[in-house]
Amino acid sequence: MIEITILAVMLLAGLAVGLYLRRREGAVRSAPVTLDRDTGARDDLLVAAGVTGSGPAVLHFSADWCGPCAAVRRVVADATGDLADSPRPPRDIEIDIDADPALARALNVLSLPTTFVFDAEGRERFRISGVPKTSDLRSALGPLTAGSAAG
């Protein structure tokens, strides 16, 4: 009887952890504001990647061996395509993590796929782990693509 109880508790714990992780997958989260990081090297890497601060950008990391990265590619293309006629159309930037590991380290990318949304000034606004929903990504980008300089 004790073995069955232990098994039931372990199954419930596993289910709870699985549901929690599934809920976080693809969620658009605001980026934390950190003031004590070395932003010079990070900013240089971002500019080299194409996040120039001339408009909003969606930067997503992928790899040839990453299955879900193809879905992220489609979602980002759909969201940026929908906003292409906005006053500040967002840029779609894909980085192969195997080809550019320095930028991935600078942005603290721990898993694939990972997507970042940068505002028109090049500041990180959102971070998405997993495959985002097109509507969530479009909602995050919408205010950043408006014509006002405040973004």
PDB file of C-alpha atoms in Angstrom:
ATOM      1  CA  MET A   1       0.000   0.000   0.000  1.00  0.00           C
ATOM      2  CA  ILE A   2       2.866   2.403   0.772  1.00  0.00           C
ATOM      3  CA  GLU A   3       4.361   1.749  -2.670  1.00  0.00           C
ATOM      4  CA  ILE A   4       1.095   2.702  -4.378  1.00  0.00           C
ATOM      5  CA  THR A   5       0.859   5.889  -2.307  1.00  0.00           C
ATOM      6  CA  ILE A   6       4.432   6.850  -3.198  1.00  0.00           C
ATOM      7  CA  LEU A   7       3.756   6.123  -6.864  1.00  0.00           C
ATOM      8  CA  ALA A   8       0.592   8.255  -6.800  1.00  0.00           C
ATOM      9  CA  VAL A   9       2.404  11.169  -5.138  1.00  0.00           C
ATOM     10  CA  MET A  10       5.251  10.971  -7.660  1.00  0.00           C
ATOM     11  CA  LEU A  11       2.809  10.895 -10.579  1.00  0.00           C
ATOM     12  CA  LEU A  12       0.950  13.936  -9.230  1.00  0.00           C
ATOM     13  CA  ALA A  13       4.213  15.818  -8.670  1.00  0.00           C
ATOM     14  CA  GLY A  14       5.361  14.995 -12.207  1.00  0.00           C
ATOM     15  CA  LEU A  15       2.019  16.119 -13.610  1.00  0.00           C
ATOM     16  CA  ALA A  16       2.210  19.419 -11.687  1.00  0.00           C
ATOM     17  CA  VAL A  17       5.738  20.140 -12.936  1.00  0.00           C
ATOM     18  CA  GLY A  18       4.771  19.228 -16.498  1.00  0.00           C
ATOM     19  CA  LEU A  19       1.728  21.513 -16.448  1.00  0.00           C
ATOM     20  CA  TYR A  20       3.802  24.383 -15.044  1.00  0.00           C
ATOM     21  CA  LEU A  21       6.470  24.022 -17.736  1.00  0.00           C
ATOM     22  CA  ARG A  22       3.861  23.713 -20.481  1.00  0.00           C
ATOM     23  CA  ARG A  23       2.143  26.884 -19.267  1.00  0.00           C
ATOM     24  CA  ARG A  24       5.422  28.853 -19.459  1.00  0.00           C
ATOM     25  CA  GLU A  25       6.307  27.520 -22.929  1.00  0.00           C
ATOM     26  CA  GLY A  26       5.915  30.242 -25.548  1.00  0.00           C
ATOM     27  CA  ALA A  27       4.791  32.890 -23.067  1.00  0.00           C
ATOM     28  CA  VAL A  28       5.846  36.456 -23.820  1.00  0.00           C
ATOM     29  CA  ARG A  29       7.578  37.788 -20.712  1.00  0.00           C
ATOM     30  CA  SER A  30       8.793  41.333 -20.129  1.00  0.00           C
ATOM     31  CA  ALA A  31      12.565  41.559 -20.012  1.00  0.00           C
ATOM     32  CA  PRO A  32      14.031  42.375 -16.614  1.00  0.00           C
ATOM     33  CA  VAL A  33      15.805  45.695 -16.236  1.00  0.00           C
ATOM     34  CA  THR A  34      19.399  45.144 -15.165  1.00  0.00           C
ATOM     35  CA  LEU A  35      21.765  48.038 -14.680  1.00  0.00           C
ATOM     36  CA  ASP A  36      24.954  46.225 -13.669  1.00  0.00           C
ATOM     37  CA  ARG A  37      25.773  44.291 -16.831  1.00  0.00           C
ATOM     38  CA  ASP A  38      28.519  45.012 -19.361  1.00  0.00           C
ATOM     39  CA  THR A  39      26.350  46.574 -22.033  1.00  0.00           C
ATOM     40  CA  GLY A  40      29.181  47.732 -24.305  1.00  0.00           C
ATOM     41  CA  ALA A  41      30.205  44.301 -25.593  1.00  0.00           C
ATOM     42  CA  ARG A  42      26.575  43.145 -25.660  1.00  0.00           C
ATOM     43  CA  ASP A  43      25.510  46.194 -27.660  1.00  0.00           C
ATOM     44  CA  ASP A  44      28.356  45.685 -30.136  1.00  0.00           C
ATOM     45  CA  LEU A  45      27.241  42.082 -30.696  1.00  0.00           C
ATOM     46  CA  LEU A  46      23.621  43.187 -31.159  1.00  0.00           C
ATOM     47  CA  VAL A  47      24.580  45.853 -33.709  1.00  0.00           C
ATOM     48  CA  ALA A  48      26.667  43.297 -35.604  1.00  0.00           C
ATOM     49  CA  ALA A  49      23.619  40.994 -35.652  1.00  0.00           C
ATOM     50  CA  GLY A  50      21.389  43.752 -37.054  1.00  0.00           C
ATOM     51  CA  VAL A  51      19.704  45.219 -33.963  1.00  0.00           C
ATOM     52  CA  THR A  52      20.753  48.743 -34.843  1.00  0.00           C
ATOM     53  CA  GLY A  53      18.247  50.809 -32.904  1.00  0.00           C
ATOM     54  CA  SER A  54      16.739  52.168 -36.112  1.00  0.00           C
ATOM     55  CA  GLY A  55      13.453  50.392 -35.431  1.00  0.00           C
ATOM     56  CA  PRO A  56      11.965  47.460 -33.542  1.00  0.00           C
ATOM     57  CA  ALA A  57      13.482  44.043 -34.126  1.00  0.00           C
ATOM     58  CA  VAL A  58      12.609  40.427 -33.428  1.00  0.00           C
ATOM     59  CA  LEU A  59      15.761  38.411 -32.832  1.00  0.00           C
ATOM     60  CA  HIS A  60      15.342  34.644 -32.652  1.00  0.00           C
ATOM     61  CA  PHE A  61      17.983  32.015 -32.084  1.00  0.00           C
ATOM     62  CA  SER A  62      17.793  28.737 -33.954  1.00  0.00           C
ATOM     63  CA  ALA A  63      19.897  25.800 -35.108  1.00  0.00           C
ATOM     64  CA  ASP A  64      19.711  23.206 -37.865  1.00  0.00           C
ATOM     65  CA  TRP A  65      19.069  20.488 -35.283  1.00  0.00           C
ATOM     66  CA  CYS A  66      16.239  22.399 -33.541  1.00  0.00           C
ATOM     67  CA  GLY A  67      12.811  21.088 -34.585  1.00  0.00           C
ATOM     68  CA  PRO A  68      10.620  23.811 -32.982  1.00  0.00           C
ATOM     69  CA  CYS A  69      12.797  26.546 -34.507  1.00  0.00           C
ATOM     70  CA  ALA A  70      11.026  26.091 -37.856  1.00  0.00           C
ATOM     71  CA  ALA A  71       7.716  26.925 -36.155  1.00  0.00           C
ATOM     72  CA  VAL A  72       9.265  30.031 -34.577  1.00  0.00           C
ATOM     73  CA  ARG A  73      10.540  31.067 -38.007  1.00  0.00           C
ATOM     74  CA  ARG A  74       6.966  30.905 -39.378  1.00  0.00           C
ATOM     75  CA  VAL A  75       5.441  32.728 -36.386  1.00  0.00           C
ATOM     76  CA  VAL A  76       7.986  35.558 -36.535  1.00  0.00           C
ATOM     77  CA  ALA A  77       7.587  35.880 -40.311  1.00  0.00           C
ATOM     78  CA  ASP A  78       3.792  36.060 -39.928  1.00  0.00           C
ATOM     79  CA  ALA A  79       3.914  38.658 -37.136  1.00  0.00           C
ATOM     80  CA  THR A  80       6.519  40.869 -38.812  1.00  0.00           C
ATOM     81  CA  GLY A  81       4.755  40.495 -42.164  1.00  0.00           C
ATOM     82  CA  ASP A  82       1.454  41.622 -40.635  1.00  0.00           C
ATOM     83  CA  LEU A  83       3.191  44.751 -39.298  1.00  0.00           C
ATOM     84  CA  ALA A  84       5.245  45.494 -42.435  1.00  0.00           C
ATOM     85  CA  ASP A  85       3.044  48.479 -43.354  1.00  0.00           C
ATOM     86  CA  SER A  86       3.273  50.095 -39.907  1.00  0.00           C
ATOM     87  CA  PRO A  87       5.179  53.376 -39.391  1.00  0.00           C
ATOM     88  CA  ARG A  88       8.085  51.444 -37.851  1.00  0.00           C
ATOM     89  CA  PRO A  89       8.041  47.943 -39.345  1.00  0.00           C
ATOM     90  CA  PRO A  90       9.875  45.356 -37.208  1.00  0.00           C
ATOM     91  CA  ARG A  91      12.961  43.570 -38.500  1.00  0.00           C
ATOM     92  CA  ASP A  92      13.099  39.773 -38.484  1.00  0.00           C
ATOM     93  CA  ILE A  93      16.599  38.637 -37.466  1.00  0.00           C
ATOM     94  CA  GLU A  94      17.439  34.950 -37.161  1.00  0.00           C
ATOM     95  CA  ILE A  95      20.731  33.890 -35.572  1.00  0.00           C
ATOM     96  CA  ASP A  96      22.169  30.380 -35.765  1.00  0.00           C
ATOM     97  CA  ILE A  97      23.329  29.675 -32.219  1.00  0.00           C
ATOM     98  CA  ASP A  98      26.082  27.378 -33.499  1.00  0.00           C
ATOM     99  CA  ALA A  99      27.446  30.127 -35.766  1.00  0.00           C
ATOM    100  CA  ASP A 100      27.202  32.951 -33.191  1.00  0.00           C
ATOM    101  CA  PRO A 101      27.553  31.547 -29.652  1.00  0.00           C
ATOM    102  CA  ALA A 102      28.981  34.829 -28.292  1.00  0.00           C
ATOM    103  CA  LEU A 103      25.705  36.702 -28.791  1.00  0.00           C
ATOM    104  CA  ALA A 104      23.770  33.808 -27.276  1.00  0.00           C
ATOM    105  CA  ARG A 105      26.025  33.923 -24.193  1.00  0.00           C
ATOM    106  CA  ALA A 106      25.704  37.716 -23.939  1.00  0.00           C
ATOM    107  CA  LEU A 107      21.907  37.427 -23.973  1.00  0.00           C
ATOM    108  CA  ASN A 108      21.918  34.445 -21.589  1.00  0.00           C
ATOM    109  CA  VAL A 109      20.206  32.078 -24.030  1.00  0.00           C
ATOM    110  CA  LEU A 110      19.900  28.744 -22.244  1.00  0.00           C
ATOM    111  CA  SER A 111      17.612  26.812 -24.590  1.00  0.00           C
ATOM    112  CA  LEU A 112      16.230  26.833 -28.109  1.00  0.00           C
ATOM    113  CA  PRO A 113      14.121  28.316 -29.448  1.00  0.00           C
ATOM    114  CA  THR A 114      14.511  31.694 -27.736  1.00  0.00           C
ATOM    115  CA  THR A 115      13.114  34.909 -29.188  1.00  0.00           C
ATOM    116  CA  PHE A 116      13.774  38.525 -28.175  1.00  0.00           C
ATOM    117  CA  VAL A 117      11.804  41.662 -29.010  1.00  0.00           C
ATOM    118  CA  PHE A 118      13.795  44.907 -29.087  1.00  0.00           C
ATOM    119  CA  ASP A 119      12.259  48.378 -29.261  1.00  0.00           C
ATOM    120  CA  ALA A 120      13.235  51.127 -31.709  1.00  0.00           C
ATOM    121  CA  GLU A 121      16.089  52.229 -29.441  1.00  0.00           C
ATOM    122  CA  GLY A 122      17.565  48.724 -29.311  1.00  0.00           C
ATOM    123  CA  ARG A 123      16.436  47.946 -25.750  1.00  0.00           C
ATOM    124  CA  GLU A 124      15.291  44.426 -24.925  1.00  0.00           C
ATOM    125  CA  ARG A 125      11.569  44.549 -24.185  1.00  0.00           C
ATOM    126  CA  PHE A 126      10.431  40.912 -24.262  1.00  0.00           C
ATOM    127  CA  ARG A 127      11.957  37.432 -24.073  1.00  0.00           C
ATOM    128  CA  ILE A 128      10.134  34.318 -25.249  1.00  0.00           C
ATOM    129  CA  SER A 129      11.272  30.770 -24.544  1.00  0.00           C
ATOM    130  CA  GLY A 130       9.698  28.197 -26.841  1.00  0.00           C
ATOM    131  CA  VAL A 131       7.337  28.808 -29.728  1.00  0.00           C
ATOM    132  CA  PRO A 132       5.300  32.004 -29.266  1.00  0.00           C
ATOM    133  CA  LYS A 133       1.744  32.415 -30.474  1.00  0.00           C
ATOM    134  CA  THR A 134       1.491  34.732 -33.480  1.00  0.00           C
ATOM    135  CA  SER A 135      -1.167  36.844 -31.748  1.00  0.00           C
ATOM    136  CA  ASP A 136       0.982  37.268 -28.614  1.00  0.00           C
ATOM    137  CA  LEU A 137       4.016  38.293 -30.639  1.00  0.00           C
ATOM    138  CA  ARG A 138       1.920  40.687 -32.724  1.00  0.00           C
ATOM    139  CA  SER A 139       0.491  42.205 -29.517  1.00  0.00           C
ATOM    140  CA  ALA A 140       3.992  42.683 -28.101  1.00  0.00           C
ATOM    141  CA  LEU A 141       5.228  44.295 -31.321  1.00  0.00           C
ATOM    142  CA  GLY A 142       2.177  46.483 -32.001  1.00  0.00           C
ATOM    143  CA  PRO A 143       2.994  49.359 -29.633  1.00  0.00           C
ATOM    144  CA  LEU A 144       6.642  49.300 -30.705  1.00  0.00           C
ATOM    145  CA  THR A 145       5.771  49.786 -34.380  1.00  0.00           C
ATOM    146  CA  ALA A 146       3.569  52.856 -33.803  1.00  0.00           C
ATOM    147  CA  GLY A 147       4.721  56.167 -35.243  1.00  0.00           C
ATOM    148  CA  SER A 148       5.488  57.999 -31.978  1.00  0.00           C
ATOM    149  CA  ALA A 149       9.107  58.334 -30.905  1.00  0.00           C
ATOM    150  CA  ALA A 150       8.315  57.169 -27.351  1.00  0.00           C
ATOM    151  CA  GLY A 151       7.761  53.526 -28.519  1.00  0.00           C
TER     152      GLY A 151
END
